[in-house]
């Protein structure tokens, strides 16, 4: 078989780490983040009416034995849900591929259903491009991940109209992290603020799961449908970037050489590509100040941004390890969080109430009334799914048994929960306002 012929393989990457898993052999080191977007369809303003509920799940065709893993049920997306996709070719993922030196190795783009497909064969992504050469295939996968990561960032800014904010602001001459937020997230009063906190892994801001983006599409793997739904409901949004903890100097240098936009000779480009796909590993990692860990990243943005937003009702939507990070924040900033946050939606969370909250009666009472979790389960969406280990607050089914698909599967239900919680909070606040009567006015005047 010629080089470039794509063969389906039982190899791929796990979102939760930087390790390759191989059904035909032991695990080996892998690579960084990934994500994905798609092809143009009409873009609608974030303030248009919310998209309709997705239809019931449709059965998928039988997977081939050589596929990465058994296919999981995916909630079908209504055509209306893909209307946020970019209209112009300037925002197509193919543009990013064309600016790199991997045009031949990565012939992929997103179709009208937000699915990553080969531009010639129209087949899903295949890992085994270099037949049975794991290390080179890993590097290629890593390059795809970097391109998709940058593309997602651009969609957050140009489609969702979010602003990229670097932290700490004064550290402009050293490696630093960043996050995204809507323009008036900290200034518009009397509006709700939604904070998105992802799982841990190789993916970055704007993604729930790198693997879901590649194999199931942007609707299921990216946070963009969630962001658009929030904007349509007149929420302000903050998108955290908890996995952006360090910079690898050698890898950054390789990216710049690989993604050059300058016109160069084919021989020069071939040298760059071969150099990148070599097996060299870099150890030149520099941690990013104020974002060394997901917990530190969360605490910094809370202290310098979220806590400064006056008159805001704050809601959190957290996935996987993000649940542990939120509970860490709750313990560290107990009274601030309890007074400012009105609802927390956890999705298949990795938190541990006993270890993190201990026997703090006030915290235990607070999470019981302000938290709700959607867990992977064979049960239908929203059916009770509490277990012996998870009974501190209401727990329901996410409508799927796939961890990576749980956010997209439970999204509509979560926003119903937010609306109900915010309405209940408003009713409580209103009940605490003293009612002025004639008798009370007379008593005040006589006094």
Tab-separated table of C-alpha atoms in Angstrom:
chain	number	residue	atom	x	y	z
A	1	UNK	CA	0.000	0.000	0.000
A	2	UNK	CA	1.318	3.463	-0.906
A	3	UNK	CA	2.186	6.031	1.706
A	4	UNK	CA	-0.873	8.171	2.271
A	5	UNK	CA	-3.392	5.373	1.847
A	6	UNK	CA	-5.487	5.451	4.976
A	7	UNK	CA	-6.258	2.237	6.766
A	8	UNK	CA	-8.582	1.865	9.703
A	9	UNK	CA	-6.801	0.875	12.873
A	10	UNK	CA	-7.485	0.023	16.466
A	11	UNK	CA	-5.270	2.858	17.610
A	12	UNK	CA	-6.047	6.332	18.837
A	13	UNK	CA	-5.844	8.743	21.742
A	14	UNK	CA	-7.569	9.046	25.045
A	15	UNK	CA	-8.840	12.513	26.034
A	16	UNK	CA	-7.873	12.056	29.653
A	17	UNK	CA	-4.111	11.921	29.152
A	18	UNK	CA	-1.230	12.344	26.757
A	19	UNK	CA	-0.868	8.607	26.192
A	20	UNK	CA	-1.649	6.576	23.142
A	21	UNK	CA	-3.752	3.484	23.608
A	22	UNK	CA	-3.214	0.629	21.217
A	23	UNK	CA	-5.448	-2.421	21.033
A	24	UNK	CA	-2.537	-4.372	19.571
A	25	UNK	CA	0.171	-3.456	22.041
A	26	UNK	CA	1.217	-1.526	25.181
A	27	UNK	CA	0.556	2.170	25.750
A	28	UNK	CA	3.125	4.667	24.573
A	29	UNK	CA	3.563	8.425	25.005
A	30	UNK	CA	1.211	10.495	22.926
A	31	UNK	CA	0.560	14.183	22.445
A	32	UNK	CA	-1.265	17.419	23.189
A	33	UNK	CA	-4.678	18.865	22.531
A	34	UNK	CA	-7.246	18.549	19.866
A	35	UNK	CA	-10.567	19.826	18.714
A	36	UNK	CA	-12.591	20.390	15.576
A	37	UNK	CA	-15.003	22.536	13.498
A	38	UNK	CA	-16.861	22.541	10.318
A	39	UNK	CA	-18.258	23.800	7.106
A	40	UNK	CA	-20.280	26.910	6.453
A	41	UNK	CA	-23.996	27.203	7.004
A	42	UNK	CA	-25.967	30.365	7.793
A	43	UNK	CA	-24.958	32.156	10.991
A	44	UNK	CA	-27.679	33.542	13.223
A	45	UNK	CA	-27.381	36.142	15.933
A	46	UNK	CA	-26.857	34.799	19.477
A	47	UNK	CA	-30.013	36.648	20.489
A	48	UNK	CA	-32.348	34.766	18.201
A	49	UNK	CA	-34.830	32.315	19.659
A	50	UNK	CA	-33.313	29.208	21.310
A	51	UNK	CA	-32.876	26.138	19.110
A	52	UNK	CA	-35.481	23.383	19.424
A	53	UNK	CA	-34.921	20.224	21.408
A	54	UNK	CA	-32.933	17.587	19.523
A	55	UNK	CA	-34.879	14.560	18.296
A	56	UNK	CA	-34.579	11.174	19.923
A	57	UNK	CA	-31.321	9.261	19.392
A	58	UNK	CA	-31.030	7.434	16.097
A	59	UNK	CA	-29.315	4.047	15.844
A	60	UNK	CA	-25.858	4.154	14.321
A	61	UNK	CA	-24.716	1.657	11.680
A	62	UNK	CA	-22.797	-1.367	12.865
A	63	UNK	CA	-19.137	-0.386	13.453
A	64	UNK	CA	-16.380	-2.253	11.689
A	65	UNK	CA	-14.286	-4.543	13.903
A	66	UNK	CA	-11.152	-2.541	13.163
A	67	UNK	CA	-12.586	0.757	14.366
A	68	UNK	CA	-11.090	2.558	17.353
A	69	UNK	CA	-13.789	1.421	19.772
A	70	UNK	CA	-17.398	0.341	19.727
A	71	UNK	CA	-19.601	3.157	18.579
A	72	UNK	CA	-21.760	4.734	21.274
A	73	UNK	CA	-25.288	6.061	20.839
A	74	UNK	CA	-25.198	9.712	19.859
A	75	UNK	CA	-28.051	12.137	20.280
A	76	UNK	CA	-29.035	13.336	16.837
A	77	UNK	CA	-28.697	17.064	16.220
A	78	UNK	CA	-31.474	19.106	14.748
A	79	UNK	CA	-30.443	21.078	11.623
A	80	UNK	CA	-31.288	24.244	13.566
A	81	UNK	CA	-28.486	23.501	15.991
A	82	UNK	CA	-25.823	23.794	13.278
A	83	UNK	CA	-26.840	27.280	12.172
A	84	UNK	CA	-24.032	28.909	14.146
A	85	UNK	CA	-21.473	27.516	11.734
A	86	UNK	CA	-19.338	30.036	9.818
A	87	UNK	CA	-20.662	31.429	6.578
A	88	UNK	CA	-17.448	32.345	4.831
A	89	UNK	CA	-14.522	30.296	3.590
A	90	UNK	CA	-12.306	32.507	5.749
A	91	UNK	CA	-13.501	30.578	8.804
A	92	UNK	CA	-13.224	27.086	7.324
A	93	UNK	CA	-10.953	24.548	8.957
A	94	UNK	CA	-9.456	23.726	5.570
A	95	UNK	CA	-7.893	27.187	5.556
A	96	UNK	CA	-5.857	26.259	8.625
A	97	UNK	CA	-4.669	23.047	6.965
A	98	UNK	CA	-3.623	24.923	3.838
A	99	UNK	CA	-1.467	27.298	5.876
A	100	UNK	CA	0.529	24.391	7.296
A	101	UNK	CA	3.055	22.011	5.768
A	102	UNK	CA	0.769	19.030	6.310
A	103	UNK	CA	-1.618	19.604	3.437
A	104	UNK	CA	-0.973	16.127	2.051
A	105	UNK	CA	-1.056	14.340	5.426
A	106	UNK	CA	-4.236	16.042	6.696
A	107	UNK	CA	-6.832	16.161	3.950
A	108	UNK	CA	-9.724	16.845	6.312
A	109	UNK	CA	-12.497	19.360	6.718
A	110	UNK	CA	-15.915	19.581	8.389
A	111	UNK	CA	-19.081	18.820	6.474
A	112	UNK	CA	-22.511	20.413	6.824
A	113	UNK	CA	-23.269	18.136	9.795
A	114	UNK	CA	-20.203	19.348	11.704
A	115	UNK	CA	-18.428	16.032	11.192
A	116	UNK	CA	-14.708	15.728	10.417
A	117	UNK	CA	-14.354	13.998	7.049
A	118	UNK	CA	-11.639	13.311	4.478
A	119	UNK	CA	-11.965	15.794	1.628
A	120	UNK	CA	-11.614	13.122	-1.075
A	121	UNK	CA	-13.022	9.901	0.378
A	122	UNK	CA	-15.504	11.602	2.765
A	123	UNK	CA	-14.652	9.002	5.384
A	124	UNK	CA	-14.097	9.661	9.117
A	125	UNK	CA	-10.662	10.390	10.527
A	126	UNK	CA	-8.181	7.511	10.342
A	127	UNK	CA	-5.257	7.321	12.715
A	128	UNK	CA	-3.062	4.812	10.803
A	129	UNK	CA	-1.913	7.074	7.950
A	130	UNK	CA	1.667	5.782	8.050
A	131	UNK	CA	0.910	2.089	8.016
A	132	UNK	CA	1.803	0.580	11.407
A	133	UNK	CA	4.277	3.348	12.326
A	134	UNK	CA	2.860	4.397	15.678
A	135	UNK	CA	5.235	7.255	16.477
A	136	UNK	CA	4.766	9.067	13.156
A	137	UNK	CA	1.012	8.597	13.314
A	138	UNK	CA	1.079	10.028	16.842
A	139	UNK	CA	2.896	13.117	15.623
A	140	UNK	CA	0.394	13.556	12.810
A	141	UNK	CA	-2.464	13.268	15.292
A	142	UNK	CA	-0.726	15.836	17.469
A	143	UNK	CA	-0.471	18.248	14.548
A	144	UNK	CA	-4.163	17.820	13.755
A	145	UNK	CA	-4.936	18.544	17.384
A	146	UNK	CA	-2.961	21.767	17.368
A	147	UNK	CA	-4.669	22.985	14.191
A	148	UNK	CA	-8.112	22.166	15.565
A	149	UNK	CA	-7.282	23.875	18.843
A	150	UNK	CA	-6.402	27.107	17.055
A	151	UNK	CA	-9.510	26.826	14.901
A	152	UNK	CA	-11.766	26.451	17.943
A	153	UNK	CA	-10.188	29.561	19.465
A	154	UNK	CA	-10.995	31.506	16.306
A	155	UNK	CA	-14.605	30.288	16.346
A	156	UNK	CA	-14.976	31.391	19.970
A	157	UNK	CA	-13.864	34.895	19.007
A	158	UNK	CA	-15.462	35.331	15.576
A	159	UNK	CA	-18.614	33.228	15.828
A	160	UNK	CA	-19.433	33.431	19.544
A	161	UNK	CA	-18.026	36.992	19.807
A	162	UNK	CA	-16.059	36.173	22.971
A	163	UNK	CA	-12.959	38.080	24.051
A	164	UNK	CA	-9.639	36.387	24.777
A	165	UNK	CA	-8.277	37.545	28.149
A	166	UNK	CA	-4.650	36.815	29.105
A	167	UNK	CA	-3.718	36.082	32.726
A	168	UNK	CA	-2.027	37.572	34.576
A	169	UNK	CA	-2.519	40.786	32.548
A	170	UNK	CA	0.834	42.305	33.511
A	171	UNK	CA	2.924	39.257	32.517
A	172	UNK	CA	3.246	40.150	28.843
A	173	UNK	CA	6.882	39.043	28.559
A	174	UNK	CA	6.499	35.499	29.863
A	175	UNK	CA	4.397	32.457	28.969
A	176	UNK	CA	0.868	32.970	30.228
A	177	UNK	CA	-2.533	31.376	29.954
A	178	UNK	CA	-5.844	32.904	28.888
A	179	UNK	CA	-9.582	32.341	28.927
A	180	UNK	CA	-12.602	33.679	27.020
A	181	UNK	CA	-15.569	35.747	28.128
A	182	UNK	CA	-18.436	37.677	26.581
A	183	UNK	CA	-17.953	41.417	26.179
A	184	UNK	CA	-20.109	42.555	29.106
A	185	UNK	CA	-19.581	39.566	31.382
A	186	UNK	CA	-18.287	41.727	34.233
A	187	UNK	CA	-20.145	44.964	33.622
A	188	UNK	CA	-23.785	44.265	32.731
A	189	UNK	CA	-25.797	44.121	35.946
A	190	UNK	CA	-28.888	42.061	36.698
A	191	UNK	CA	-27.979	39.311	34.248
A	192	UNK	CA	-26.835	35.758	34.868
A	193	UNK	CA	-23.268	34.590	34.243
A	194	UNK	CA	-22.489	31.033	33.110
A	195	UNK	CA	-19.006	29.626	33.758
A	196	UNK	CA	-17.864	26.571	31.752
A	197	UNK	CA	-15.286	24.301	33.390
A	198	UNK	CA	-14.107	21.340	31.315
A	199	UNK	CA	-12.644	17.946	32.183
A	200	UNK	CA	-8.877	17.441	32.371
A	201	UNK	CA	-6.982	16.225	29.320
A	202	UNK	CA	-5.135	17.354	26.209
A	203	UNK	CA	-7.932	19.636	25.027
A	204	UNK	CA	-8.241	23.358	25.706
A	205	UNK	CA	-10.904	26.065	26.005
A	206	UNK	CA	-13.972	25.539	23.850
A	207	UNK	CA	-13.964	21.730	24.000
A	208	UNK	CA	-15.696	19.112	26.114
A	209	UNK	CA	-13.798	16.266	24.486
A	210	UNK	CA	-11.166	16.120	21.786
A	211	UNK	CA	-12.148	12.571	20.951
A	212	UNK	CA	-15.841	13.454	20.614
A	213	UNK	CA	-15.025	16.330	18.259
A	214	UNK	CA	-13.037	14.061	15.942
A	215	UNK	CA	-15.336	11.040	15.963
A	216	UNK	CA	-18.780	12.574	16.583
A	217	UNK	CA	-18.491	16.179	15.427
A	218	UNK	CA	-18.409	19.687	16.758
A	219	UNK	CA	-21.968	19.512	18.064
A	220	UNK	CA	-20.977	16.850	20.580
A	221	UNK	CA	-17.333	17.624	21.340
A	222	UNK	CA	-17.150	21.421	21.394
A	223	UNK	CA	-18.657	23.891	23.853
A	224	UNK	CA	-19.944	26.184	21.104
A	225	UNK	CA	-23.562	24.883	21.077
A	226	UNK	CA	-23.651	25.400	24.854
A	227	UNK	CA	-22.233	28.918	24.535
A	228	UNK	CA	-24.733	29.857	21.838
A	229	UNK	CA	-27.598	28.482	23.898
A	230	UNK	CA	-26.446	30.584	26.855
A	231	UNK	CA	-26.131	33.747	24.759
A	232	UNK	CA	-29.579	33.193	23.285
A	233	UNK	CA	-30.951	32.968	26.844
A	234	UNK	CA	-29.228	36.320	27.614
A	235	UNK	CA	-26.527	34.851	29.836
A	236	UNK	CA	-23.039	36.255	29.865
A	237	UNK	CA	-20.385	33.565	29.484
A	238	UNK	CA	-16.904	32.775	30.794
A	239	UNK	CA	-15.047	29.858	29.177
A	240	UNK	CA	-12.190	28.638	31.358
A	241	UNK	CA	-8.963	27.107	30.040
A	242	UNK	CA	-7.855	24.912	32.986
A	243	UNK	CA	-5.606	22.539	30.998
A	244	UNK	CA	-3.352	25.280	29.613
A	245	UNK	CA	-0.713	24.938	32.332
A	246	UNK	CA	2.705	25.132	30.663
A	247	UNK	CA	4.493	25.899	27.419
A	248	UNK	CA	6.880	23.492	25.706
A	249	UNK	CA	9.537	25.645	24.035
A	250	UNK	CA	10.646	22.971	21.568
A	251	UNK	CA	7.104	22.138	20.510
A	252	UNK	CA	6.243	25.833	20.108
A	253	UNK	CA	9.233	26.230	17.836
A	254	UNK	CA	8.105	23.252	15.757
A	255	UNK	CA	4.566	24.657	15.466
A	256	UNK	CA	5.866	27.980	14.172
A	257	UNK	CA	8.005	26.239	11.567
A	258	UNK	CA	5.215	23.899	10.563
A	259	UNK	CA	2.424	26.460	10.371
A	260	UNK	CA	4.336	29.112	8.444
A	261	UNK	CA	2.319	31.082	5.917
A	262	UNK	CA	5.357	32.070	3.851
A	263	UNK	CA	5.720	30.601	0.384
A	264	UNK	CA	8.651	28.178	0.466
A	265	UNK	CA	10.104	25.594	-1.851
A	266	UNK	CA	8.610	22.069	-1.755
A	267	UNK	CA	11.973	20.659	-0.624
A	268	UNK	CA	12.089	23.100	2.307
A	269	UNK	CA	8.543	22.148	3.338
A	270	UNK	CA	9.373	18.451	3.115
A	271	UNK	CA	12.324	18.945	5.476
A	272	UNK	CA	10.105	20.763	7.985
A	273	UNK	CA	7.448	18.053	7.831
A	274	UNK	CA	9.958	15.232	8.231
A	275	UNK	CA	11.603	17.072	11.139
A	276	UNK	CA	8.285	17.512	12.922
A	277	UNK	CA	7.318	13.884	12.405
A	278	UNK	CA	10.619	12.683	13.864
A	279	UNK	CA	10.624	10.906	17.220
A	280	UNK	CA	12.342	13.610	19.258
A	281	UNK	CA	10.771	14.371	22.625
A	282	UNK	CA	11.124	17.736	24.326
A	283	UNK	CA	11.537	18.448	28.023
A	284	UNK	CA	11.758	22.242	27.799
A	285	UNK	CA	8.530	22.940	29.670
A	286	UNK	CA	7.854	26.225	31.468
A	287	UNK	CA	4.826	26.447	33.809
A	288	UNK	CA	2.440	29.345	33.291
A	289	UNK	CA	2.128	31.660	36.269
A	290	UNK	CA	-1.276	31.660	37.975
A	291	UNK	CA	-2.278	28.622	35.909
A	292	UNK	CA	0.104	25.848	36.962
A	293	UNK	CA	-2.861	23.597	37.716
A	294	UNK	CA	-6.594	23.612	36.903
A	295	UNK	CA	-7.274	24.513	40.557
A	296	UNK	CA	-4.931	27.504	40.426
A	297	UNK	CA	-6.412	28.646	37.116
A	298	UNK	CA	-9.934	28.515	38.576
A	299	UNK	CA	-8.999	30.313	41.798
A	300	UNK	CA	-7.233	33.138	39.926
A	301	UNK	CA	-10.147	33.822	37.569
A	302	UNK	CA	-12.577	33.710	40.483
A	303	UNK	CA	-10.528	36.188	42.547
A	304	UNK	CA	-9.770	38.695	39.781
A	305	UNK	CA	-12.802	38.393	37.510
A	306	UNK	CA	-15.892	36.469	38.611
A	307	UNK	CA	-15.931	37.778	42.189
A	308	UNK	CA	-15.635	41.347	40.856
A	309	UNK	CA	-18.835	41.087	38.821
A	310	UNK	CA	-21.420	42.993	40.829
A	311	UNK	CA	-25.095	42.070	40.750
A	312	UNK	CA	-24.448	38.801	38.924
A	313	UNK	CA	-26.177	35.490	39.500
A	314	UNK	CA	-23.490	32.929	38.682
A	315	UNK	CA	-24.044	29.380	37.432
A	316	UNK	CA	-21.362	26.726	36.822
A	317	UNK	CA	-21.447	23.932	34.246
A	318	UNK	CA	-18.627	21.479	34.997
A	319	UNK	CA	-17.549	18.189	33.425
A	320	UNK	CA	-15.451	15.353	34.865
A	321	UNK	CA	-12.421	16.685	36.744
A	322	UNK	CA	-14.002	20.130	36.558
A	323	UNK	CA	-16.330	18.997	39.344
A	324	UNK	CA	-13.375	18.359	41.627
A	325	UNK	CA	-11.944	21.769	40.714
A	326	UNK	CA	-15.231	23.501	41.567
A	327	UNK	CA	-15.459	21.755	44.949
A	328	UNK	CA	-11.887	22.879	45.636
A	329	UNK	CA	-12.947	26.466	44.907
A	330	UNK	CA	-16.008	26.071	47.139
A	331	UNK	CA	-13.802	25.036	50.059
A	332	UNK	CA	-11.227	27.791	49.434
A	333	UNK	CA	-13.728	30.635	48.876
A	334	UNK	CA	-16.594	29.271	50.945
A	335	UNK	CA	-18.665	32.367	51.722
A	336	UNK	CA	-18.009	34.120	48.404
A	337	UNK	CA	-19.084	31.118	46.353
A	338	UNK	CA	-22.095	30.318	48.530
A	339	UNK	CA	-23.390	33.890	48.242
A	340	UNK	CA	-22.715	34.385	44.530
A	341	UNK	CA	-23.411	31.020	42.849
A	342	UNK	CA	-27.064	30.043	42.471
A	343	UNK	CA	-26.693	26.708	40.604
A	344	UNK	CA	-24.065	24.122	39.700
A	345	UNK	CA	-24.630	21.504	36.988
A	346	UNK	CA	-22.099	18.694	37.252
A	347	UNK	CA	-21.643	16.174	34.440
A	348	UNK	CA	-20.109	12.809	35.351
A	349	UNK	CA	-18.039	14.618	37.968
A	350	UNK	CA	-14.841	13.368	39.630
A	351	UNK	CA	-15.383	15.301	42.883
A	352	UNK	CA	-15.337	13.545	46.266
A	353	UNK	CA	-17.529	15.226	48.856
A	354	UNK	CA	-16.113	13.264	51.788
A	355	UNK	CA	-12.484	14.079	51.006
A	356	UNK	CA	-13.026	17.659	49.866
A	357	UNK	CA	-15.851	19.032	51.996
A	358	UNK	CA	-15.436	16.750	54.992
A	359	UNK	CA	-18.128	17.226	57.619
A	360	UNK	CA	-18.707	20.945	57.061
A	361	UNK	CA	-22.440	21.177	57.731
A	362	UNK	CA	-22.851	24.500	55.947
A	363	UNK	CA	-21.158	23.318	52.764
A	364	UNK	CA	-23.053	20.041	52.767
A	365	UNK	CA	-26.353	21.882	53.150
A	366	UNK	CA	-25.420	24.315	50.378
A	367	UNK	CA	-24.518	21.669	47.760
A	368	UNK	CA	-27.702	19.756	48.570
A	369	UNK	CA	-29.804	22.733	47.466
A	370	UNK	CA	-27.583	24.222	44.737
A	371	UNK	CA	-26.027	21.264	42.907
A	372	UNK	CA	-27.382	18.656	40.513
A	373	UNK	CA	-25.410	15.985	38.656
A	374	UNK	CA	-25.980	14.222	35.337
A	375	UNK	CA	-24.135	10.877	35.279
A	376	UNK	CA	-23.507	8.340	32.542
A	377	UNK	CA	-26.224	5.710	32.753
A	378	UNK	CA	-28.249	3.317	30.577
A	379	UNK	CA	-31.377	5.007	31.945
A	380	UNK	CA	-33.265	7.647	29.916
A	381	UNK	CA	-32.313	11.298	30.343
A	382	UNK	CA	-33.261	12.841	33.720
A	383	UNK	CA	-34.252	9.565	35.361
A	384	UNK	CA	-32.963	9.316	38.972
A	385	UNK	CA	-29.531	7.679	39.023
A	386	UNK	CA	-28.212	8.143	42.561
A	387	UNK	CA	-25.703	5.619	43.917
A	388	UNK	CA	-24.318	4.825	47.348
A	389	UNK	CA	-21.259	6.938	46.541
A	390	UNK	CA	-23.222	9.869	45.095
A	391	UNK	CA	-26.205	10.903	47.164
A	392	UNK	CA	-25.260	14.337	48.559
A	393	UNK	CA	-27.462	16.114	46.005
A	394	UNK	CA	-29.890	15.117	43.216
A	395	UNK	CA	-28.309	12.826	40.614
A	396	UNK	CA	-29.951	11.941	37.308
A	397	UNK	CA	-29.058	10.157	34.089
A	398	UNK	CA	-27.260	12.042	31.318
A	399	UNK	CA	-29.032	9.872	28.760
A	400	UNK	CA	-25.826	8.199	27.589
A	401	UNK	CA	-23.207	5.740	28.841
A	402	UNK	CA	-20.381	7.633	27.114
A	403	UNK	CA	-18.492	10.106	29.326
A	404	UNK	CA	-17.384	12.188	26.325
A	405	UNK	CA	-20.956	12.526	25.012
A	406	UNK	CA	-22.603	13.321	28.344
A	407	UNK	CA	-22.359	17.165	27.990
A	408	UNK	CA	-24.132	17.292	24.621
A	409	UNK	CA	-26.658	14.651	25.654
A	410	UNK	CA	-27.745	16.491	28.815
A	411	UNK	CA	-27.435	20.101	27.621
A	412	UNK	CA	-31.134	20.849	27.138
A	413	UNK	CA	-31.969	19.382	30.549
A	414	UNK	CA	-29.226	21.418	32.221
A	415	UNK	CA	-30.538	24.712	30.873
A	416	UNK	CA	-34.012	23.842	32.149
A	417	UNK	CA	-32.427	23.298	35.562
A	418	UNK	CA	-30.682	26.689	35.375
A	419	UNK	CA	-33.919	28.489	34.468
A	420	UNK	CA	-35.836	26.799	37.273
A	421	UNK	CA	-33.085	27.540	39.824
A	422	UNK	CA	-32.809	31.188	38.813
A	423	UNK	CA	-36.575	31.612	39.015
A	424	UNK	CA	-36.597	30.031	42.494
A	425	UNK	CA	-33.770	32.315	43.629
A	426	UNK	CA	-35.685	35.360	42.395
A	427	UNK	CA	-38.782	34.254	44.280
A	428	UNK	CA	-36.778	33.855	47.505
A	429	UNK	CA	-35.180	37.277	47.118
A	430	UNK	CA	-38.573	38.864	46.467
A	431	UNK	CA	-40.079	37.218	49.555
A	432	UNK	CA	-37.371	38.804	51.712
A	433	UNK	CA	-38.240	42.347	50.576
A	434	UNK	CA	-40.390	44.020	53.265
A	435	UNK	CA	-43.892	44.896	52.051
A	436	UNK	CA	-44.925	48.495	52.711
A	437	UNK	CA	-48.454	48.820	54.143
A	438	UNK	CA	-50.506	51.739	55.432
A	439	UNK	CA	-50.133	50.629	59.028
A	440	UNK	CA	-46.362	50.281	58.767
A	441	UNK	CA	-46.148	53.744	57.185
A	442	UNK	CA	-48.220	55.290	59.976
A	443	UNK	CA	-46.115	53.619	62.659
A	444	UNK	CA	-42.956	54.926	61.007
A	445	UNK	CA	-44.344	58.459	60.792
A	446	UNK	CA	-45.521	58.463	64.425
A	447	UNK	CA	-42.120	57.270	65.561
